[in-house]
Structures are given as C-alpha cells and as structure tokens.
Amino acid sequence: MPWNHLRAFAGGILDFARNDRPLIRHSSFLLLLFPLVVHAAGNISILGSKPRWSVLENYQETITHDEFAHLINDVYCTHGFAPDLVEINEKTARILVNRDARKFFTLRFAEKDDGREPVPRLWRPAKILPPAKLEKPLFGLKIGLDPGHLGGKWAKMEERWFQVGNSPPIQEGDLTLRVARLLALRLRELGAKVSFVRNSNEPITGKRPNDFRELARKILIKNGVPQPRADVLDPNDPEKEQTIRWQSEILFYRYSEIRRRAALVNFKLHPDLVLCLHFNAEGWGDPNNPTLTDANHLHLLVNGSYLAE
Ligand SMILES: [Zn+2]
C-alpha cells in the first residue's frame, strides 16, 4: 500500500479515535470495530476494497532485510505477529495473501542500503524539497487542507452541533472550513501550493445514509442486535446507536466520506502534506441545559510518530 495512502487514510481513522465525540458512548466504538465480521471471508474493514497485492510489486528491492525486520518488530507489530502471516527470510519476506488457497506474496529485499530501488511515491519527503527561501519558506510545498466533518445541514447528524440558549449554533464542520480558508491565504503567502480536500458544506462521497441501510442492518445483526429498530426515538434515545438510522448515517458521514477524501488525496491531489483540521469538543452536560467548558485539549497528531523512537 502506498505510504501516502496509509497516511491519508490513517488521518481519517484518527478522526474517529479522537476524543472529540462527546455524545457518543464507548459502546458504539466497540460496535463499530466489530463489523469486520460482515466481510469475514476477506477480512476487509468497513467499506474497504479488496487489497490489490500486485501494487506491492512496485516496492520490490526498496527495503533491506534489516530495515524491514526493524520496522515490523519495533514499529508496526511491537506485540508480535502470527508467524504464518509474515515470514522473514534472509533475502525475502513471504506475506500470506490467502490462507485457504495457500497464496503468498514474496517481497524481495534490497541487498544493501545503497542498492535500494527508489520508492515510488506521489509526494515528496522534506529532504528532497528545494531549499527554503527566506521570504517564501514553503515555496513549492503542496499542502492539502482537510477541514474535518461536513457542517451545514449535516452538522446535527454528524453530532458536531452545539447550541447554548438562542445563540447561533456552533458547528465544527463550519469552523474547520472557515479556518482552512484563512489558513490557505497565509500558507500561499509563504509560497505553498494549497488544495482543499473539502471546500463546501457538501460531502465528497456520492453516497447517502439510505444507501447504507442494508449494510447497517447486517452490521447490527452480526453484533448481537437480532431485530434492529429502524429509527431513533429522540436525540436522548439511549439505544439510538443500535438503530439502522444511526448506523447508516455514520457509515455515510464517517466511513464513506473519509474513504472518499483519502481517495481524493491519493489519486488526484497528491499533496506533500495533508493537514486535517478539527476542534476538540467536551461533554456539554445536560442536553436540555448545555454548558460551555474551559477545558482545552489542543493536540497535534503527526502520523507515523506514535512511538518514542
Ligand atoms: Zn472533529
């Protein structure tokens, strides 16, 4: 899988792992992790497409044995991995593609560091960018701005909507878009080439919740809700996450939307860097009498920097 694909998709995944979903309880997180069983045959994640193993051919001899072993043992699989999934030999790694058919992909290692084939990528790492100019330090850098969520008429559905009294509602998707537009001006002044992953309050995905009702029903049944209800009773319905409506909506605004954004980044925009913008949100207390909070958990998530090393 191309690294920038991983990068952009992980950006999306982070979005739902973040602690910015005050209205959604822990149970839904688990429920959403398990729908994998729906596609147990291919063990593919929600709305995922079948892996195209042939793409890996482009990565032959781009990595040495030592670096591969280091990355898999010390970065990606620090708790170990099943030995039949990846078998590391002296000159190759044998990767299981299909257990029943005993099908494997063989990755050939580069023999030494200076004998590596170049890694094919559509973005440029910092070290190969032209030297920064004093007045235009970001000259030529391609930056994609991804304003998180949708806002507008979708804000309530995506549970990114907050209102105190009769004041205008605060919608995270609108805030992120406004900030992205302000940021674009400043980044361009510094020389960057800026593109928008989203530049309106409309989704990138062409799908809508109704397209996912059948999948939502299957997911719920597989996860122990044998006769899922069609609809949510009211916003405080304690079992709303077990309804076809709630599940089909999240399949639309989170899973489908994030996958389409990742595809846009990887197959069309090709930025060197993607900035995914979000605002943190805290619980608002009693939904009938919401209150503001001073808590601020500003954090920057830099993908790929999860470990101390
Ligand atoms: Zn957010």
mmCIF file of C-alpha atoms and ligand atoms in Angstrom:
data_model
loop_
_atom_site.group_PDB
_atom_site.id
_atom_site.type_symbol
_atom_site.label_atom_id
_atom_site.label_comp_id
_atom_site.label_asym_id
_atom_site.label_seq_id
_atom_site.Cartn_x
_atom_site.Cartn_y
_atom_site.Cartn_z
ATOM 1 C CA MET A 1 0.000 0.000 0.000
ATOM 2 C CA PRO A 2 1.493 3.375 -0.951
ATOM 3 C CA TRP A 3 2.601 5.246 2.120
ATOM 4 C CA ASN A 4 0.645 8.354 1.335
ATOM 5 C CA HIS A 5 -2.490 6.249 1.055
ATOM 6 C CA LEU A 6 -1.812 4.940 4.532
ATOM 7 C CA ARG A 7 -1.042 8.443 5.663
ATOM 8 C CA ALA A 8 -4.253 9.999 4.452
ATOM 9 C CA PHE A 9 -6.406 7.097 5.464
ATOM 10 C CA ALA A 10 -4.876 6.970 8.918
ATOM 11 C CA GLY A 11 -5.682 10.652 9.192
ATOM 12 C CA GLY A 12 -9.286 9.733 8.715
ATOM 13 C CA ILE A 13 -9.131 6.855 11.126
ATOM 14 C CA LEU A 14 -7.648 9.103 13.748
ATOM 15 C CA ASP A 15 -10.692 11.208 13.389
ATOM 16 C CA PHE A 16 -12.906 8.613 14.926
ATOM 17 C CA ALA A 17 -10.375 7.524 17.501
ATOM 18 C CA ARG A 18 -10.175 11.076 18.804
ATOM 19 C CA ASN A 19 -11.782 12.187 21.955
ATOM 20 C CA ASP A 20 -13.972 14.744 20.270
ATOM 21 C CA ARG A 21 -17.241 12.900 20.216
ATOM 22 C CA PRO A 22 -18.958 13.920 23.408
ATOM 23 C CA LEU A 23 -22.314 12.462 22.530
ATOM 24 C CA ILE A 24 -21.159 9.051 21.525
ATOM 25 C CA ARG A 25 -20.672 6.432 24.158
ATOM 26 C CA HIS A 26 -17.970 3.855 24.414
ATOM 27 C CA SER A 27 -20.268 1.051 23.319
ATOM 28 C CA SER A 28 -20.624 2.464 19.842
ATOM 29 C CA PHE A 29 -16.892 2.466 19.414
ATOM 30 C CA LEU A 30 -16.797 -1.263 20.070
ATOM 31 C CA LEU A 31 -19.805 -1.851 17.912
ATOM 32 C CA LEU A 32 -18.089 -0.077 15.082
ATOM 33 C CA LEU A 33 -14.900 -2.010 15.479
ATOM 34 C CA PHE A 34 -16.588 -5.359 15.130
ATOM 35 C CA PRO A 35 -18.467 -5.033 11.842
ATOM 36 C CA LEU A 36 -15.404 -6.562 10.248
ATOM 37 C CA VAL A 37 -17.169 -9.911 10.600
ATOM 38 C CA VAL A 38 -19.625 -8.879 7.899
ATOM 39 C CA HIS A 39 -16.859 -9.406 5.383
ATOM 40 C CA ALA A 40 -15.181 -12.234 7.269
ATOM 41 C CA ALA A 41 -14.317 -14.028 4.045
ATOM 42 C CA GLY A 42 -11.870 -11.360 3.011
ATOM 43 C CA ASN A 43 -11.493 -9.872 6.488
ATOM 44 C CA ILE A 44 -11.808 -6.429 4.942
ATOM 45 C CA SER A 45 -12.647 -3.386 7.019
ATOM 46 C CA ILE A 46 -15.875 -1.452 6.604
ATOM 47 C CA LEU A 47 -16.420 -0.206 3.044
ATOM 48 C CA GLY A 48 -12.876 -1.284 2.263
ATOM 49 C CA SER A 49 -11.943 -2.621 -1.134
ATOM 50 C CA LYS A 50 -10.031 -5.805 -1.759
ATOM 51 C CA PRO A 51 -6.288 -5.333 -1.433
ATOM 52 C CA ARG A 52 -4.522 -5.060 -4.752
ATOM 53 C CA TRP A 53 -1.473 -7.124 -3.945
ATOM 54 C CA SER A 54 0.056 -6.513 -7.334
ATOM 55 C CA VAL A 55 0.703 -2.891 -6.323
ATOM 56 C CA LEU A 56 3.359 -4.213 -3.963
ATOM 57 C CA GLU A 57 5.410 -5.311 -6.982
ATOM 58 C CA ASN A 58 6.428 -1.656 -7.249
ATOM 59 C CA TYR A 59 8.152 -1.963 -3.882
ATOM 60 C CA GLN A 60 10.476 -4.848 -4.755
ATOM 61 C CA GLU A 61 14.043 -4.237 -3.550
ATOM 62 C CA THR A 62 13.192 -0.873 -1.990
ATOM 63 C CA ILE A 63 13.924 -2.003 1.578
ATOM 64 C CA THR A 64 16.685 -4.057 3.188
ATOM 65 C CA HIS A 65 16.122 -7.112 5.369
ATOM 66 C CA ASP A 66 17.330 -5.242 8.457
ATOM 67 C CA GLU A 67 15.082 -2.253 7.962
ATOM 68 C CA PHE A 68 12.053 -4.430 7.234
ATOM 69 C CA ALA A 69 12.687 -6.510 10.367
ATOM 70 C CA HIS A 70 13.266 -3.388 12.442
ATOM 71 C CA LEU A 71 10.086 -1.686 11.251
ATOM 72 C CA ILE A 72 7.851 -4.721 11.692
ATOM 73 C CA ASN A 73 9.265 -5.688 15.107
ATOM 74 C CA ASP A 74 9.889 -2.289 16.643
ATOM 75 C CA VAL A 75 7.310 -0.009 14.995
ATOM 76 C CA TYR A 76 4.296 -1.743 13.467
ATOM 77 C CA CYS A 77 3.937 -5.011 15.397
ATOM 78 C CA THR A 78 5.564 -4.360 18.750
ATOM 79 C CA HIS A 79 3.381 -7.038 20.346
ATOM 80 C CA GLY A 80 4.400 -9.652 17.815
ATOM 81 C CA PHE A 81 2.584 -11.121 14.808
ATOM 82 C CA ALA A 82 1.461 -14.564 13.707
ATOM 83 C CA PRO A 83 4.490 -16.244 12.092
ATOM 84 C CA ASP A 84 2.432 -17.570 9.181
ATOM 85 C CA LEU A 85 1.343 -14.049 8.197
ATOM 86 C CA VAL A 86 4.822 -12.740 7.502
ATOM 87 C CA GLU A 87 7.846 -14.971 7.302
ATOM 88 C CA ILE A 88 11.103 -13.055 7.196
ATOM 89 C CA ASN A 89 13.891 -14.879 5.409
ATOM 90 C CA GLU A 90 17.378 -13.734 4.551
ATOM 91 C CA LYS A 91 16.534 -12.369 1.105
ATOM 92 C CA THR A 92 12.759 -12.173 1.082
ATOM 93 C CA ALA A 93 9.662 -11.706 3.193
ATOM 94 C CA ARG A 94 6.835 -14.110 2.462
ATOM 95 C CA ILE A 95 3.476 -12.494 3.121
ATOM 96 C CA LEU A 96 0.275 -14.513 3.388
ATOM 97 C CA VAL A 97 -2.330 -13.378 0.846
ATOM 98 C CA ASN A 98 -4.910 -16.156 1.152
ATOM 99 C CA ARG A 99 -4.766 -18.803 3.859
ATOM 100 C CA ASP A 100 -7.154 -21.290 2.223
ATOM 101 C CA ALA A 101 -5.519 -21.096 -1.172
ATOM 102 C CA ARG A 102 -2.025 -21.002 0.416
ATOM 103 C CA LYS A 103 -1.230 -17.937 -1.629
ATOM 104 C CA PHE A 104 1.716 -15.706 -0.739
ATOM 105 C CA PHE A 105 3.309 -12.514 -1.901
ATOM 106 C CA THR A 106 7.091 -12.526 -1.934
ATOM 107 C CA LEU A 107 8.855 -9.252 -1.279
ATOM 108 C CA ARG A 108 12.496 -9.252 -2.326
ATOM 109 C CA PHE A 109 14.819 -7.213 -0.120
ATOM 110 C CA ALA A 110 17.445 -4.806 -1.377
ATOM 111 C CA GLU A 111 20.814 -6.418 -0.715
ATOM 112 C CA LYS A 112 22.348 -3.322 0.833
ATOM 113 C CA ASP A 113 21.398 0.203 1.779
ATOM 114 C CA ASP A 114 22.906 1.857 -1.291
ATOM 115 C CA GLY A 115 21.442 -0.772 -3.612
ATOM 116 C CA ARG A 116 17.820 0.072 -2.956
ATOM 117 C CA GLU A 117 15.412 0.789 -5.759
ATOM 118 C CA PRO A 118 13.713 4.169 -5.353
ATOM 119 C CA VAL A 119 10.367 4.074 -3.511
ATOM 120 C CA PRO A 120 7.590 5.132 -5.872
ATOM 121 C CA ARG A 121 5.542 7.902 -4.320
ATOM 122 C CA LEU A 122 3.332 10.779 -5.387
ATOM 123 C CA TRP A 123 4.501 13.096 -2.613
ATOM 124 C CA ARG A 124 7.915 14.385 -1.696
ATOM 125 C CA PRO A 125 9.640 13.900 1.627
ATOM 126 C CA ALA A 126 11.128 17.069 3.169
ATOM 127 C CA LYS A 127 14.696 16.147 2.290
ATOM 128 C CA ILE A 128 14.110 16.267 -1.467
ATOM 129 C CA LEU A 129 12.242 19.593 -1.499
ATOM 130 C CA PRO A 130 14.138 22.574 -2.914
ATOM 131 C CA PRO A 131 15.955 24.647 -0.277
ATOM 132 C CA ALA A 132 13.639 27.070 1.544
ATOM 133 C CA LYS A 133 13.840 30.732 0.598
ATOM 134 C CA LEU A 134 13.882 33.289 3.359
ATOM 135 C CA GLU A 135 10.767 35.179 2.219
ATOM 136 C CA LYS A 136 8.935 32.086 0.884
ATOM 137 C CA PRO A 137 9.853 29.283 3.290
ATOM 138 C CA LEU A 138 7.119 26.989 1.940
ATOM 139 C CA PHE A 139 7.883 27.651 -1.722
ATOM 140 C CA GLY A 140 6.554 24.826 -3.895
ATOM 141 C CA LEU A 141 5.326 22.686 -0.986
ATOM 142 C CA LYS A 142 1.979 21.107 -1.866
ATOM 143 C CA ILE A 143 -0.343 21.213 1.122
ATOM 144 C CA GLY A 144 -3.807 19.627 1.189
ATOM 145 C CA LEU A 145 -6.230 21.107 3.703
ATOM 146 C CA ASP A 146 -8.855 18.725 5.021
ATOM 147 C CA PRO A 147 -11.451 20.611 7.057
ATOM 148 C CA GLY A 148 -12.862 17.925 9.340
ATOM 149 C CA HIS A 149 -16.545 16.931 9.179
ATOM 150 C CA LEU A 150 -19.220 18.496 6.958
ATOM 151 C CA GLY A 151 -21.088 21.193 8.861
ATOM 152 C CA GLY A 152 -24.078 22.919 7.285
ATOM 153 C CA LYS A 153 -27.211 20.807 7.204
ATOM 154 C CA TRP A 154 -25.225 17.694 8.172
ATOM 155 C CA ALA A 155 -23.864 19.056 11.449
ATOM 156 C CA LYS A 156 -26.591 17.651 13.667
ATOM 157 C CA MET A 157 -26.447 14.248 12.034
ATOM 158 C CA GLU A 158 -22.685 14.041 12.477
ATOM 159 C CA GLU A 159 -23.088 15.139 16.119
ATOM 160 C CA ARG A 160 -20.923 18.188 15.616
ATOM 161 C CA TRP A 161 -23.529 20.733 16.585
ATOM 162 C CA PHE A 162 -23.764 22.716 19.775
ATOM 163 C CA GLN A 163 -26.107 25.458 20.861
ATOM 164 C CA VAL A 164 -26.429 27.408 24.068
ATOM 165 C CA GLY A 165 -29.780 29.145 24.534
ATOM 166 C CA ASN A 166 -30.808 31.075 21.444
ATOM 167 C CA SER A 167 -27.262 31.819 20.277
ATOM 168 C CA PRO A 168 -26.328 30.676 16.773
ATOM 169 C CA PRO A 169 -25.278 27.018 16.816
ATOM 170 C CA ILE A 170 -21.593 26.112 16.745
ATOM 171 C CA GLN A 171 -20.869 23.544 14.035
ATOM 172 C CA GLU A 172 -17.427 22.002 13.908
ATOM 173 C CA GLY A 173 -17.599 21.389 10.156
ATOM 174 C CA ASP A 174 -18.263 25.107 9.530
ATOM 175 C CA LEU A 175 -15.469 26.174 11.877
ATOM 176 C CA THR A 176 -12.901 23.900 10.273
ATOM 177 C CA LEU A 177 -13.809 25.153 6.787
ATOM 178 C CA ARG A 178 -13.511 28.781 7.863
ATOM 179 C CA VAL A 179 -10.141 28.134 9.448
ATOM 180 C CA ALA A 180 -8.949 26.232 6.382
ATOM 181 C CA ARG A 181 -9.801 29.219 4.153
ATOM 182 C CA LEU A 182 -7.955 31.623 6.459
ATOM 183 C CA LEU A 183 -5.025 29.252 6.668
ATOM 184 C CA ALA A 184 -4.883 28.846 2.876
ATOM 185 C CA LEU A 185 -4.269 32.593 2.440
ATOM 186 C CA ARG A 186 -1.390 32.556 4.892
ATOM 187 C CA LEU A 187 0.172 29.369 3.537
ATOM 188 C CA ARG A 188 0.022 30.743 -0.011
ATOM 189 C CA GLU A 189 1.753 33.937 1.162
ATOM 190 C CA LEU A 190 4.539 31.704 2.420
ATOM 191 C CA GLY A 191 4.811 30.096 -1.012
ATOM 192 C CA ALA A 192 2.823 26.878 -0.556
ATOM 193 C CA LYS A 193 0.522 25.419 -3.201
ATOM 194 C CA VAL A 194 -2.703 24.790 -1.316
ATOM 195 C CA SER A 195 -5.539 22.479 -2.297
ATOM 196 C CA PHE A 196 -8.762 21.751 -0.448
ATOM 197 C CA VAL A 197 -9.989 18.252 0.235
ATOM 198 C CA ARG A 198 -13.365 19.860 1.025
ATOM 199 C CA ASN A 199 -14.317 23.441 0.213
ATOM 200 C CA SER A 200 -18.068 23.486 0.884
ATOM 201 C CA ASN A 201 -20.583 22.071 3.317
ATOM 202 C CA GLU A 202 -21.358 19.194 0.993
ATOM 203 C CA PRO A 203 -19.892 15.687 1.265
ATOM 204 C CA ILE A 204 -17.233 14.377 -1.099
ATOM 205 C CA THR A 205 -18.876 10.957 -1.148
ATOM 206 C CA GLY A 206 -21.757 10.499 -3.552
ATOM 207 C CA LYS A 207 -23.421 8.061 -1.137
ATOM 208 C CA ARG A 208 -26.107 8.981 1.361
ATOM 209 C CA PRO A 209 -27.388 7.254 4.530
ATOM 210 C CA ASN A 210 -30.155 5.468 2.621
ATOM 211 C CA ASP A 211 -27.513 3.706 0.547
ATOM 212 C CA PHE A 212 -26.242 2.024 3.705
ATOM 213 C CA ARG A 213 -29.439 0.833 5.370
ATOM 214 C CA GLU A 214 -28.968 -2.789 4.392
ATOM 215 C CA LEU A 215 -25.322 -2.812 5.464
ATOM 216 C CA ALA A 216 -26.265 -1.100 8.735
ATOM 217 C CA ARG A 217 -28.869 -3.779 9.398
ATOM 218 C CA LYS A 218 -26.359 -6.558 8.738
ATOM 219 C CA ILE A 219 -23.768 -4.953 10.978
ATOM 220 C CA LEU A 220 -26.245 -4.676 13.835
ATOM 221 C CA ILE A 221 -27.442 -8.269 13.456
ATOM 222 C CA LYS A 222 -23.864 -9.552 13.371
ATOM 223 C CA ASN A 223 -23.165 -7.623 16.526
ATOM 224 C CA GLY A 224 -25.944 -9.048 18.619
ATOM 225 C CA VAL A 225 -28.946 -6.871 17.745
ATOM 226 C CA PRO A 226 -31.151 -9.518 16.065
ATOM 227 C CA GLN A 227 -34.032 -7.196 15.193
ATOM 228 C CA PRO A 228 -32.644 -3.701 14.880
ATOM 229 C CA ARG A 229 -35.101 -0.843 15.080
ATOM 230 C CA ALA A 230 -35.367 1.338 12.001
ATOM 231 C CA ASP A 231 -35.331 4.704 13.683
ATOM 232 C CA VAL A 232 -34.166 6.731 16.653
ATOM 233 C CA LEU A 233 -36.958 7.736 19.026
ATOM 234 C CA ASP A 234 -35.460 11.103 20.033
ATOM 235 C CA PRO A 235 -31.961 12.585 20.485
ATOM 236 C CA ASN A 236 -31.735 11.174 24.013
ATOM 237 C CA ASP A 237 -32.761 7.660 22.989
ATOM 238 C CA PRO A 238 -30.284 5.509 24.971
ATOM 239 C CA GLU A 239 -30.303 2.813 22.289
ATOM 240 C CA LYS A 240 -30.007 5.079 19.276
ATOM 241 C CA GLU A 241 -26.701 3.502 18.277
ATOM 242 C CA GLN A 242 -28.483 0.204 17.801
ATOM 243 C CA THR A 243 -30.829 1.613 15.170
ATOM 244 C CA ILE A 244 -30.490 1.264 11.418
ATOM 245 C CA ARG A 245 -30.753 5.016 11.050
ATOM 246 C CA TRP A 246 -27.815 5.808 13.353
ATOM 247 C CA GLN A 247 -25.577 3.138 11.847
ATOM 248 C CA SER A 248 -26.418 4.046 8.250
ATOM 249 C CA GLU A 249 -25.737 7.705 8.989
ATOM 250 C CA ILE A 250 -22.313 7.023 10.478
ATOM 251 C CA LEU A 251 -21.498 4.770 7.519
ATOM 252 C CA PHE A 252 -22.257 7.760 5.325
ATOM 253 C CA TYR A 253 -20.700 10.735 7.123
ATOM 254 C CA ARG A 254 -17.705 8.965 8.603
ATOM 255 C CA TYR A 255 -16.721 5.776 6.779
ATOM 256 C CA SER A 256 -17.786 6.582 3.240
ATOM 257 C CA GLU A 257 -16.840 10.254 3.459
ATOM 258 C CA ILE A 258 -13.388 9.611 4.907
ATOM 259 C CA ARG A 259 -12.621 6.931 2.357
ATOM 260 C CA ARG A 260 -13.588 9.275 -0.490
ATOM 261 C CA ARG A 261 -11.388 12.011 0.957
ATOM 262 C CA ALA A 262 -8.462 9.594 1.202
ATOM 263 C CA ALA A 263 -9.029 8.625 -2.437
ATOM 264 C CA LEU A 264 -9.109 12.294 -3.468
ATOM 265 C CA VAL A 265 -5.811 12.924 -1.675
ATOM 266 C CA ASN A 266 -4.109 9.823 -3.020
ATOM 267 C CA PHE A 267 -5.387 9.638 -6.572
ATOM 268 C CA LYS A 268 -5.948 13.272 -7.512
ATOM 269 C CA LEU A 269 -4.491 15.970 -5.270
ATOM 270 C CA HIS A 270 -1.142 14.333 -4.439
ATOM 271 C CA PRO A 271 -0.074 16.828 -1.769
ATOM 272 C CA ASP A 272 3.227 16.506 0.076
ATOM 273 C CA LEU A 273 1.435 17.117 3.330
ATOM 274 C CA VAL A 274 -2.191 16.898 4.470
ATOM 275 C CA LEU A 275 -3.480 18.972 7.365
ATOM 276 C CA CYS A 276 -6.674 17.567 8.885
ATOM 277 C CA LEU A 277 -8.350 20.291 10.922
ATOM 278 C CA HIS A 278 -10.564 19.617 13.933
ATOM 279 C CA PHE A 279 -11.786 21.342 17.033
ATOM 280 C CA ASN A 280 -11.941 19.494 20.259
ATOM 281 C CA ALA A 281 -15.263 19.273 21.973
ATOM 282 C CA GLU A 282 -16.145 18.413 25.533
ATOM 283 C CA GLY A 283 -19.281 16.966 27.033
ATOM 284 C CA TRP A 284 -21.917 19.663 27.329
ATOM 285 C CA GLY A 285 -23.638 18.277 30.424
ATOM 286 C CA ASP A 286 -27.417 18.054 30.412
ATOM 287 C CA PRO A 287 -28.502 18.249 26.735
ATOM 288 C CA ASN A 288 -31.528 20.270 27.781
ATOM 289 C CA ASN A 289 -29.329 22.805 29.521
ATOM 290 C CA PRO A 290 -25.911 22.638 27.831
ATOM 291 C CA THR A 291 -22.961 24.476 29.332
ATOM 292 C CA LEU A 292 -19.602 25.649 27.983
ATOM 293 C CA THR A 293 -16.297 24.461 29.444
ATOM 294 C CA ASP A 294 -12.798 25.920 29.798
ATOM 295 C CA ALA A 295 -11.123 22.561 29.140
ATOM 296 C CA ASN A 296 -8.801 22.669 26.139
ATOM 297 C CA HIS A 297 -7.024 19.590 24.911
ATOM 298 C CA LEU A 298 -5.227 21.001 21.906
ATOM 299 C CA HIS A 299 -3.092 18.298 20.390
ATOM 300 C CA LEU A 300 -1.233 17.708 17.163
ATOM 301 C CA LEU A 301 -1.242 14.190 15.799
ATOM 302 C CA VAL A 302 1.669 13.589 13.473
ATOM 303 C CA ASN A 303 1.015 10.375 11.655
ATOM 304 C CA GLY A 304 3.830 7.878 11.903
ATOM 305 C CA SER A 305 5.121 9.309 15.175
ATOM 306 C CA TYR A 306 3.474 7.003 17.638
ATOM 307 C CA LEU A 307 6.469 5.536 19.399
ATOM 308 C CA ALA A 308 9.285 7.018 21.471
ATOM 309 C CA GLU A 309 11.888 6.189 18.860
HETATM 310 ZN ZN ZN B 1 -13.526 16.643 14.717
#
